[in-house]
């Protein structure tokens, strides 16, 4: 019985990480940058749902997605786009700056006290197992998002253009693909996924502060690296791996205080054994 | 009027000047070749035309319109494209998806459908392998795919950068044969080659690049007969 509970928890936590990791990995693959402000988009989504929740939870989710996407677009246009072609270090520092900016903005406009919501959708019983309905919704939603994204990338013109740009930006331009447009689409998708993940995290943790996105952000980044940064299925696999580690640690009292340490230790081991991550490809040497 | 006109082009990489005051033109319906040794500036010239590199001085006109400064994807929409050096196919996409990418800017579904048929007819290997991931193709097949992908945009001007590089003699012949066929269908061709022999033989006109300058120009036949060219590029 414990085993099934563990699987369900693992899928739920892993699905949330996977949604965030997808944002990291797609932006890395396509824009060739590490967007360290990605975690703070989760925080933006978290605050939005908290503010809108008393009016209507559904409206709150929609508002979260819209607001996160807007912030994502503004950040891309104002902070990252001018640095296209600049050194990776400049872009990285800028991303860290954007992260701090978003946290400070939240502090100024919303305050430094954490805000919370209470969400209880009840439990369903299956024999001896009790499953939280919210957990099931999280799993269903993240699964739907991942399937939709996979289909989008594989079968739409824009999705294939994303693969093309991530593989060879110059050759993609020769096809008439507008790289800036594709990067913008990537930020939109990444921010929308972060918003959804943020909503589920708020429902679970029920408490949002200005650094709310930092820990899930860094773990999802670890997930993206474990899976192979730049690879979409890799982000999904990496997210689930971390989710299951967390679920197992959560159920073993001796391990649970060390959950974070174990997760990052596994990241280090994966990097030592397979530096490209599970599904990451070795970049071809360009002549 | 020339379809493509390059006027007084200078290109720098940092402080190093790769292209020095190059001017040439390609008229509609011609096959024009730029020949030259490694590092002469052929690829730089090609990439400047399509907007992947920004020249420091000079102008590039396509169909009478100044195109330098315009982003590459918009230049492609005007009706030209390039088969880049080293083919640069999308190795993670299938053969079919690569060809679809070639038609990225097109809205005419029927026309695209027809061009798929034409390309599969011209390259039966590509049809056989259409659902295969392009990275698994052989070098020759990848060159065919790169050419097919470029032609899927129905360019008025097709530029090919070293299409014969790294191919077996048999495949080299095939590549030049296909270039001739594209040309017969009305595509204007700008070719960059180290294989001076073969490229001059199919060219209306050619320019010889040396250290970033054009040092010689003439018809394909003239240059083939030229003693200088024979010595420098045709192995005696």
Coordinates of C-alpha atoms in Angstrom, one line a residue, chain A:
Chain A
X1 CA 0.0 0.0 0.0
X2 CA 2.8 2.3 0.9
X3 CA 4.3 1.6 -2.5
X4 CA 1.2 2.9 -4.3
X5 CA 1.1 6.0 -2.2
X6 CA 4.8 6.5 -3.0
X7 CA 4.2 6.2 -6.7
X8 CA 1.3 8.6 -6.6
X9 CA 3.3 11.2 -4.6
X10 CA 6.3 10.7 -6.9
X11 CA 4.2 11.3 -10.0
X12 CA 2.7 14.4 -8.4
X13 CA 5.9 16.0 -7.2
X14 CA 7.8 14.8 -10.3
X15 CA 5.1 16.2 -12.6
X16 CA 5.4 19.6 -11.0
X17 CA 9.2 19.6 -11.3
X18 CA 8.9 18.4 -14.9
X19 CA 6.7 21.3 -15.8
X20 CA 9.2 23.8 -14.4
X21 CA 12.2 21.8 -15.9
X22 CA 10.6 22.0 -19.3
X23 CA 10.9 25.8 -19.2
X24 CA 14.6 25.7 -18.3
X25 CA 15.4 23.1 -20.9
X26 CA 13.5 24.6 -23.8
X27 CA 14.9 28.1 -23.1
X28 CA 18.4 26.6 -22.8
X29 CA 17.9 24.5 -26.0
X30 CA 16.5 27.3 -28.1
X31 CA 17.8 30.6 -26.7
X32 CA 21.1 29.0 -25.5
X33 CA 20.8 30.6 -22.1
X34 CA 20.2 29.6 -18.5
X35 CA 17.2 31.5 -17.4
X36 CA 17.8 31.7 -13.7
X37 CA 14.8 34.0 -13.3
X38 CA 12.6 31.0 -14.3
X39 CA 12.0 30.0 -10.6
X40 CA 10.8 33.5 -9.9
X41 CA 8.1 33.2 -12.5
X42 CA 6.7 30.4 -10.3
X43 CA 6.6 32.9 -7.5
X44 CA 4.8 35.4 -9.7
X45 CA 2.3 32.7 -10.5
X46 CA 2.0 31.8 -6.9
X47 CA 1.2 35.3 -5.7
X48 CA -1.3 35.8 -8.5
X49 CA -3.3 32.7 -7.6
X50 CA -3.2 33.8 -3.9
X51 CA -4.6 37.2 -4.8
X52 CA -7.3 35.9 -7.1
X53 CA -8.2 32.8 -5.1
X54 CA -10.9 34.5 -3.0
X55 CA -12.6 35.8 -6.1
X56 CA -12.5 32.6 -8.1
X57 CA -9.9 29.7 -8.1
X58 CA -10.4 29.2 -11.9
X59 CA -10.1 32.8 -12.6
X60 CA -7.0 32.7 -10.4
X61 CA -5.4 30.0 -12.5
X62 CA -6.1 31.8 -15.7
X63 CA -4.8 35.1 -14.3
X64 CA -1.7 33.3 -13.1
X65 CA -1.0 32.0 -16.6
X66 CA -1.7 35.3 -18.3
X67 CA 0.4 37.3 -15.8
X68 CA 3.3 34.9 -15.9
X69 CA 3.3 34.9 -19.7
X70 CA 3.2 38.7 -19.7
X71 CA 6.2 38.9 -17.3
X72 CA 8.0 36.3 -19.4
X73 CA 7.5 38.3 -22.6
X74 CA 8.6 41.6 -20.9
X75 CA 11.7 40.0 -19.4
X76 CA 12.7 38.4 -22.7
X77 CA 12.1 41.6 -24.7
X78 CA 13.8 44.0 -22.3
X79 CA 16.5 42.0 -20.6
X80 CA 17.5 39.0 -22.8
X81 CA 16.8 40.1 -26.4
X82 CA 19.2 43.0 -26.4
X83 CA 21.9 40.5 -25.3
X84 CA 21.5 38.1 -28.2
X85 CA 25.0 37.3 -29.3
X86 CA 26.5 38.7 -26.1
X87 CA 28.8 36.4 -24.0
X88 CA 27.0 33.7 -22.1
X89 CA 28.3 35.1 -18.8
X90 CA 26.7 38.5 -19.5
X91 CA 23.4 36.7 -20.1
X92 CA 23.7 34.6 -17.0
X93 CA 24.4 37.6 -14.8
X94 CA 21.4 39.4 -16.3
X95 CA 19.2 36.4 -15.6
X96 CA 20.3 36.5 -11.9
X97 CA 19.6 40.2 -11.9
X98 CA 16.1 39.6 -13.3
X99 CA 15.6 37.0 -10.6
X100 CA 16.5 39.5 -7.8
X101 CA 14.4 42.2 -9.6
X102 CA 11.3 40.0 -9.6
X103 CA 11.8 39.1 -5.9
X104 CA 12.2 42.7 -4.9
X105 CA 9.3 43.8 -7.0
X106 CA 7.1 41.3 -5.2
X107 CA 8.4 42.6 -1.9
X108 CA 7.6 46.2 -2.8
X109 CA 4.1 45.6 -4.2
X110 CA 2.9 42.7 -2.1
X111 CA 5.0 42.9 1.1
X112 CA 7.5 40.7 2.7
X113 CA 5.0 38.7 4.8
X114 CA 4.1 35.4 3.2
X115 CA 0.6 34.9 2.0
X116 CA -1.4 31.8 2.0
X117 CA -4.4 30.0 0.7
X118 CA -6.3 27.1 2.1
X119 CA -7.2 24.5 -0.4
X120 CA -8.9 21.3 0.5
X121 CA -10.4 19.2 -2.2
X122 CA -10.8 16.2 0.0
X123 CA -9.5 12.6 -0.4
X124 CA -10.8 9.6 -2.2
X125 CA -10.4 6.2 -0.7
X126 CA -9.4 3.1 -2.7
X127 CA -9.4 0.3 -0.2
X128 CA -6.9 1.2 2.4
X129 CA -5.3 3.9 0.3
X130 CA -6.3 7.5 0.8
X131 CA -5.4 9.8 -2.1
X132 CA -5.6 13.5 -2.0
X133 CA -7.8 14.8 -4.9
X134 CA -5.4 17.7 -5.5
X135 CA -2.5 15.2 -6.0
X136 CA -4.5 13.4 -8.6
X137 CA -5.4 16.7 -10.4
X138 CA -1.7 17.6 -10.3
X139 CA -0.7 14.3 -11.9
X140 CA -3.5 14.5 -14.6
X141 CA -2.7 18.1 -15.4
X142 CA 1.1 17.7 -15.7
X143 CA 0.6 14.5 -17.8
X144 CA -1.8 16.4 -20.1
X145 CA 0.7 19.3 -20.4
X146 CA 3.6 17.0 -21.3
X147 CA 1.6 15.1 -23.9
X148 CA 0.3 18.3 -25.4
X149 CA 3.8 19.8 -25.5
X150 CA 5.3 16.6 -27.1
X151 CA 2.6 16.7 -29.8
X152 CA 3.1 20.4 -30.3
X153 CA 6.8 20.0 -30.9
X154 CA 6.5 16.9 -33.1
X155 CA 3.5 17.9 -35.3
X156 CA 3.2 21.6 -35.6
X157 CA 5.2 23.9 -37.9
X158 CA 6.2 26.1 -34.9
X159 CA 7.1 23.1 -32.8
X160 CA 9.4 21.7 -35.5
X161 CA 10.9 25.1 -36.0
X162 CA 11.7 25.1 -32.3
X163 CA 13.7 21.8 -32.8
X164 CA 15.4 23.3 -35.8
X165 CA 16.4 26.5 -34.0
X166 CA 17.7 24.5 -31.0
X167 CA 19.8 22.4 -33.3
X168 CA 21.2 25.0 -35.7
X169 CA 20.1 28.6 -35.4
X170 CA 21.9 29.7 -38.6
X171 CA 20.4 26.8 -40.7
X172 CA 17.0 27.6 -39.3
X173 CA 17.3 31.2 -40.5
X174 CA 18.1 29.9 -43.9
X175 CA 14.7 28.2 -43.9
X176 CA 13.1 31.6 -43.3
X177 CA 12.4 30.9 -39.6
X178 CA 12.3 34.0 -37.5
X179 CA 14.5 33.0 -34.6
X180 CA 13.4 35.9 -32.3
X181 CA 9.8 34.8 -32.8
X182 CA 10.6 31.2 -31.9
X183 CA 12.5 32.3 -28.8
X184 CA 9.5 34.4 -27.8
X185 CA 7.1 31.4 -28.2
X186 CA 9.5 29.4 -26.0
X187 CA 9.4 31.9 -23.3
X188 CA 5.6 32.0 -23.5
X189 CA 5.3 28.2 -23.2
X190 CA 7.9 28.1 -20.4
X191 CA 6.2 30.9 -18.4
X192 CA 2.8 29.3 -18.8
X193 CA 4.1 26.0 -17.5
X194 CA 5.8 27.7 -14.6
X195 CA 2.5 29.4 -13.8
X196 CA 0.7 26.1 -13.7
X197 CA 3.4 24.5 -11.6
X198 CA 3.3 27.6 -9.3
X199 CA -0.4 27.2 -8.8
X200 CA -0.1 23.5 -7.8
X201 CA 2.8 24.3 -5.5
X202 CA 0.8 27.0 -3.8
X203 CA -2.1 24.6 -3.4
X204 CA 0.2 22.1 -1.8
X205 CA 2.4 24.3 0.3
X206 CA -0.4 26.9 0.9
X207 CA 2.1 29.6 1.6
X208 CA 3.9 32.0 -0.7
X209 CA 6.9 34.3 0.0
X210 CA 9.2 36.3 -2.3
X211 CA 11.6 33.4 -2.6
X212 CA 8.9 30.8 -3.0
X213 CA 10.2 29.9 -6.5
X214 CA 13.8 29.5 -5.6
X215 CA 13.9 26.0 -4.3
X216 CA 11.5 24.4 -6.8
X217 CA 13.3 26.4 -9.5
X218 CA 16.8 25.1 -8.6
X219 CA 15.5 21.5 -8.2
X220 CA 13.7 21.7 -11.5
X221 CA 17.0 23.0 -13.0
X222 CA 18.7 20.0 -11.5
X223 CA 16.0 17.8 -13.0
X224 CA 16.6 19.4 -16.4
X225 CA 20.4 18.7 -16.1
X226 CA 19.8 15.1 -14.9
X227 CA 17.5 14.5 -17.9
X228 CA 19.9 16.2 -20.3
X229 CA 19.5 19.9 -20.6
X230 CA 18.0 20.9 -23.9
X231 CA 16.1 17.7 -24.2
X232 CA 12.3 17.9 -23.7
X233 CA 11.8 14.2 -22.9
X234 CA 14.9 14.6 -20.7
X235 CA 13.2 17.3 -18.6
X236 CA 10.2 15.1 -18.1
X237 CA 12.4 12.1 -17.1
X238 CA 14.6 14.2 -14.8
X239 CA 11.5 15.8 -13.1
X240 CA 10.0 12.4 -12.4
X241 CA 13.3 11.0 -11.1
X242 CA 13.6 13.9 -8.6
X243 CA 9.9 13.5 -7.8
X244 CA 10.3 9.8 -6.9
X245 CA 13.5 10.5 -4.9
X246 CA 11.5 13.0 -2.9
X247 CA 8.5 10.6 -2.5
X248 CA 10.8 7.8 -1.2
X249 CA 12.6 10.1 1.1
X250 CA 9.3 11.5 2.4
X251 CA 8.2 8.1 3.4
X252 CA 11.4 7.0 5.1
X253 CA 11.8 9.0 8.4
X254 CA 15.5 8.4 8.5
X255 CA 16.0 10.0 5.0
X256 CA 13.5 12.7 5.0
X257 CA 15.6 15.4 6.6
X258 CA 18.2 14.8 3.9
X259 CA 15.9 14.9 0.9
X260 CA 17.5 18.0 -0.7
X261 CA 21.0 16.7 -0.1
X262 CA 20.2 13.4 -1.6
X263 CA 18.6 15.0 -4.7
X264 CA 21.7 17.1 -5.3
X265 CA 24.0 14.3 -4.6
X266 CA 22.2 12.3 -7.3
X267 CA 22.7 15.3 -9.6
X268 CA 26.4 15.2 -9.0
X269 CA 26.6 11.4 -9.5
X270 CA 24.7 11.7 -12.8
X271 CA 27.0 14.5 -14.0
X272 CA 30.1 12.4 -13.1
X273 CA 28.8 9.3 -14.8
X274 CA 27.1 10.9 -17.8
X275 CA 27.8 14.6 -18.1
X276 CA 25.2 15.1 -20.8
X277 CA 22.4 13.7 -18.6
X278 CA 20.2 10.8 -19.3
X279 CA 18.8 11.9 -22.7
X280 CA 21.2 14.7 -23.5
X281 CA 23.1 14.6 -26.7
X282 CA 26.7 15.4 -27.2
X283 CA 26.8 18.5 -29.3
X284 CA 28.3 17.8 -32.7
X285 CA 31.6 19.6 -33.3
X286 CA 31.0 22.3 -35.9
X287 CA 33.7 22.7 -38.4

